[in-house]
C-alpha atoms as one frame of an Amber mdcrd trajectory, in Angstrom:
protein
  44.322-162.996-138.462  47.484-160.896-138.344  49.690-163.973-138.089  47.903
-165.477-141.125  48.628-162.343-143.188  52.281-162.415-142.172  52.569-166.093
-143.125  50.897-165.449-146.487  53.172-162.481-147.246  56.265-164.392-146.167
  55.359-167.200-148.571  54.962-164.619-151.362  58.437-163.215-150.715  59.937
-166.715-150.669  58.277-168.114-153.803  60.227-168.922-156.961  62.665-171.295
-155.344  62.543-170.067-151.748  64.705-166.992-151.891  67.208-166.746-149.079
  69.537-163.930-148.003  72.518-165.781-149.485  70.786-165.791-152.884  71.226
-162.031-153.068  74.936-162.046-152.275  77.615-162.870-154.832  79.531-166.089
-154.101  82.944-165.718-152.505  85.818-166.627-154.856  87.817-169.751-154.080
  91.291-169.258-152.674  93.856-169.383-155.467  97.069-171.382-155.338  99.855
-168.935-154.538 102.595-171.328-155.514 103.966-171.477-151.955 103.953-174.624
-149.878 102.769-174.684-146.281 106.318-174.521-144.992 107.063-171.362-146.928
 103.840-169.808-145.693 104.707-170.620-142.078 108.202-169.129-142.375 106.811
-165.984-143.962 104.219-165.572-141.200 106.925-165.934-138.551 109.009-163.186
-140.161 105.963-160.979-140.386 105.159-161.491-136.715 108.614-160.230-135.745
 108.127-156.910-137.544 107.313-153.952-135.276 103.628-153.021-135.186 102.359
-149.485-135.590  99.433-147.965-133.790  96.309-148.161-135.926  95.367-144.735
-137.249  91.727-143.715-137.681  90.541-144.009-141.253  90.007-140.809-143.204
  87.540-140.369-146.055  89.076-141.764-149.210  89.109-139.258-152.040  91.345
-140.949-154.539  89.025-143.292-156.467  88.222-145.494-158.176  84.580-144.928
-157.359  82.344-147.441-155.644  79.322-147.770-157.917  75.928-148.242-156.256
  72.753-148.915-158.225  69.337-148.244-156.696  66.936-150.799-158.128  63.389
-152.041-157.743  61.129-152.585-160.726  58.149-151.383-158.712  57.654-147.640
-158.993  56.939-145.267-156.141  59.247-146.883-153.583  61.564-143.856-153.106
  64.423-144.966-155.388  65.113-141.457-156.643  64.717-139.896-153.206  67.137
-142.435-151.759  69.719-142.133-154.551  69.810-138.326-154.295  69.741-137.911
-150.534  72.226-140.680-149.849  74.561-139.108-152.421  74.252-135.703-150.722
  74.882-137.338-147.330  78.046-138.933-148.752  79.200-135.505-149.899  78.562
-134.089-146.431  80.959-136.765-145.176  83.719-135.426-147.418  83.353-137.678
-150.441  83.152-136.811-154.118  79.888-138.074-155.595  78.322-138.453-159.024
  74.622-139.244-159.529  73.649-140.876-162.812  70.001-140.509-163.842  69.041
-143.554-165.908  65.285-142.993-165.639  63.566-141.469-168.726  61.224-139.631
-166.352  64.238-137.582-165.218  63.013-137.197-161.643  66.501-137.067-160.166
  67.508-134.475-162.752  64.452-132.361-161.887  65.122-132.797-158.177  68.340
-130.864-158.704  66.638-127.985-160.502  67.439-129.069-164.066  64.658-129.312
-166.679  65.096-132.638-168.555  63.274-131.155-171.552  65.852-128.393-171.978
  69.179-130.217-171.682  71.209-130.314-174.892  72.742-133.716-174.196  71.816
-136.433-171.753  72.477-140.057-170.818  70.781-140.978-174.103  73.737-139.489
-175.982  76.193-141.282-173.683  74.579-144.687-174.202  73.609-144.421-177.865
  76.126-142.007-179.434  79.057-142.765-177.082  79.276-139.122-175.980  81.775
-138.808-173.072  79.794-138.738-169.848  81.803-135.717-168.682  80.005-133.634
-171.332  76.564-134.158-169.802  77.452-133.741-166.106  76.072-130.650-164.387
  77.215-129.365-161.003  74.513-128.955-158.372  74.518-130.206-154.768  76.388
-133.127-156.239  77.453-133.776-159.838  74.570-135.129-161.932  74.719-136.978
-165.247  71.354-135.767-166.475  68.500-137.663-168.105  65.962-136.643-170.744
  62.808-138.164-172.192  64.973-139.432-175.079  66.104-142.214-172.753  62.733
-143.857-173.331  63.977-144.766-176.819  67.467-145.792-175.774  66.708-149.498
-175.468  65.487-149.678-179.072  68.370-147.508-180.330  70.888-149.752-178.529
  69.339-153.019-179.696  71.830-153.487-182.557  74.924-152.454-180.606  77.490
-155.079-179.694  78.116-155.107-175.945  75.106-152.870-175.308  74.788-154.139
-171.717  78.174-152.605-170.888  77.593-149.143-172.378  77.237-147.444-168.981
  80.172-149.341-167.504  82.442-148.164-170.330  81.229-144.579-169.957  81.947
-144.592-166.218  85.458-145.958-166.756  86.480-142.500-168.000  85.484-140.758
-164.733  85.747-143.491-162.095  88.947-142.021-160.645  87.318-138.597-160.214
  84.763-139.796-157.649  84.474-141.893-154.517  80.855-142.896-155.145  78.668
-143.159-158.226  74.955-143.487-157.411  72.765-144.747-160.272  69.028-144.117
-160.245  67.242-146.734-162.358  63.805-146.792-164.014  60.939-148.846-162.532
  61.588-151.818-164.806  64.143-154.558-165.364  64.920-153.633-168.985  68.193
-152.767-170.716  68.697-149.498-168.801  68.522-151.298-165.461  70.690-154.132
-166.796  73.309-151.504-167.728  73.180-150.112-164.193  73.529-153.550-162.569
  76.372-154.465-164.924  78.278-151.304-163.958  77.554-151.585-160.220  79.553
-153.050-157.378  76.592-152.920-154.996  72.816-152.640-155.189  70.551-150.899
-152.693  66.915-151.989-152.875  64.372-149.490-151.520  61.221-151.389-150.525
  57.961-149.736-149.571  56.606-151.242-146.368  53.730-153.031-148.053  53.283
-156.707-148.905  52.888-156.230-152.663  56.050-154.136-152.854  58.084-156.974
-151.342  57.024-159.321-154.121  59.356-157.457-156.474  62.366-158.828-154.611
  61.752-162.214-156.256  62.006-160.758-159.760  65.069-158.724-158.800  66.706
-161.893-157.483  66.254-163.591-160.858  67.660-160.587-162.731  70.696-160.365
-160.434  71.387-164.062-160.955  71.367-163.538-164.720  73.674-160.528-164.393
  76.146-162.516-162.270  76.214-165.451-164.645  76.714-163.421-167.816  77.907
-159.875-167.145  79.021-158.945-163.626  79.954-161.833-161.295  80.745-159.555
-158.344  77.551-157.499-158.054  75.685-158.041-154.808  73.084-156.501-152.557
  74.422-153.830-150.222  71.137-153.769-148.377  67.354-153.658-148.446  65.963
-150.320-147.276  62.460-150.056-145.771  60.942-146.823-147.086  57.719-144.829
-146.761  57.211-146.341-143.329  54.142-145.338-141.348  54.972-146.727-137.916
  51.447-146.001-136.695  50.018-148.903-138.699  50.223-152.587-137.843  50.476
-153.301-141.577  53.811-151.467-141.913  55.261-153.030-138.756  54.400-156.516
-139.985  55.960-155.766-143.376  59.262-154.787-141.733  59.167-157.905-139.545
  58.686-160.085-142.629  61.671-158.433-144.342  63.852-159.021-141.290  62.697
-162.619-140.886  63.472-163.462-144.504  66.564-161.359-145.206  68.182-160.881
-141.812  71.246-158.652-141.866  70.597-157.584-145.454  67.886-155.252-144.116
  69.306-151.859-143.179  68.745-150.727-139.607  67.877-147.284-141.000  64.198
-146.617-141.674  62.855-143.973-144.058  59.534-142.784-142.667  56.797-140.987
-144.555  57.282-137.218-144.502  55.868-134.338-146.519  59.415-132.948-146.785
  60.210-135.597-149.406  57.482-134.227-151.664  58.323-130.573-151.030  62.092
-130.725-151.604  62.038-131.614-155.357  59.762-128.630-156.029  62.616-126.445
-154.776  65.144-128.387-156.869  66.919-129.669-153.777  67.542-132.727-151.672
  65.687-132.917-148.367  69.088-132.535-146.673  69.439-129.067-148.201  65.748
-128.163-148.104  65.326-128.861-144.388  68.751-129.749-143.091  67.713-130.265
-139.452  64.643-132.381-140.132  64.190-136.014-139.123  63.856-136.838-142.813
  67.338-135.449-143.514  68.828-137.188-140.486  67.404-140.525-141.657  69.576
-140.398-144.785  72.604-139.261-142.804  72.170-142.363-140.641  71.851-144.507
-143.760  75.079-142.994-145.128  76.900-143.895-141.909  75.570-147.423-142.149
  76.746-147.834-145.757  80.160-146.240-145.082  80.850-148.525-142.119  79.532
-151.690-143.760  82.260-154.271-144.039  84.872-152.044-142.361
């Protein structure tokens, strides 16, 4: 019976054209003609090989921009997008990096999780997207810098509908501050509308939090289609940084099977880090803090520190 459920869920994840791991990764650009013939290349490589080599120095945290922009996306709500965006950002800062969080969700949960009332802010991401207000004017300093949201964002898509280049509004806003940060983490709403399209257009990488349940994994198919559209029309280089299993209850067979299905279908795209269910994640926002600040020595905090290490070392 268990094997039948896994087969059924795996088929659900792979519907709509049999999604494969390579479908979520941007294609590698073809090598360009450098204008040098093979002979010239060989002579140059010989000269290079004669040059003295220096001992490789350990890499230090880069604090000179431009920022690497990471969007956190999944159109299904309740999968820990906001929790992941905030806590990963705080973990980056602990590692010595400068970080900006951008709250693109009209619910303003990330804003509230840093002790800011979305109903009382004078300006928010709505003003940045609709009125072209400089994003620096709506950033508040908390554990990390936060570009705050308000309920007004719910009307942003309609207000932006007549704007030319509306899909690039966030990208243009971030251009003004991209050299001030090492990472920009964008929390998106639980939909694939214009706000999420703006985030994916501005992003270099996408992290997909996925609740360890079969129905949650179905959303990966819709995200795949949206990413393909973004690559073809707006942002050819955007790709998945990783798929993050969240809200994991390792005591249940259901959750274990869900993780196995993710790994079988997406291989190395699935992060090794696991975010397990913990009451700390519900308690921390009430205090206006990340779980890393709220209970710095907890397993919940350490889980996001491990995720930060995984992201920082990816591709190095």
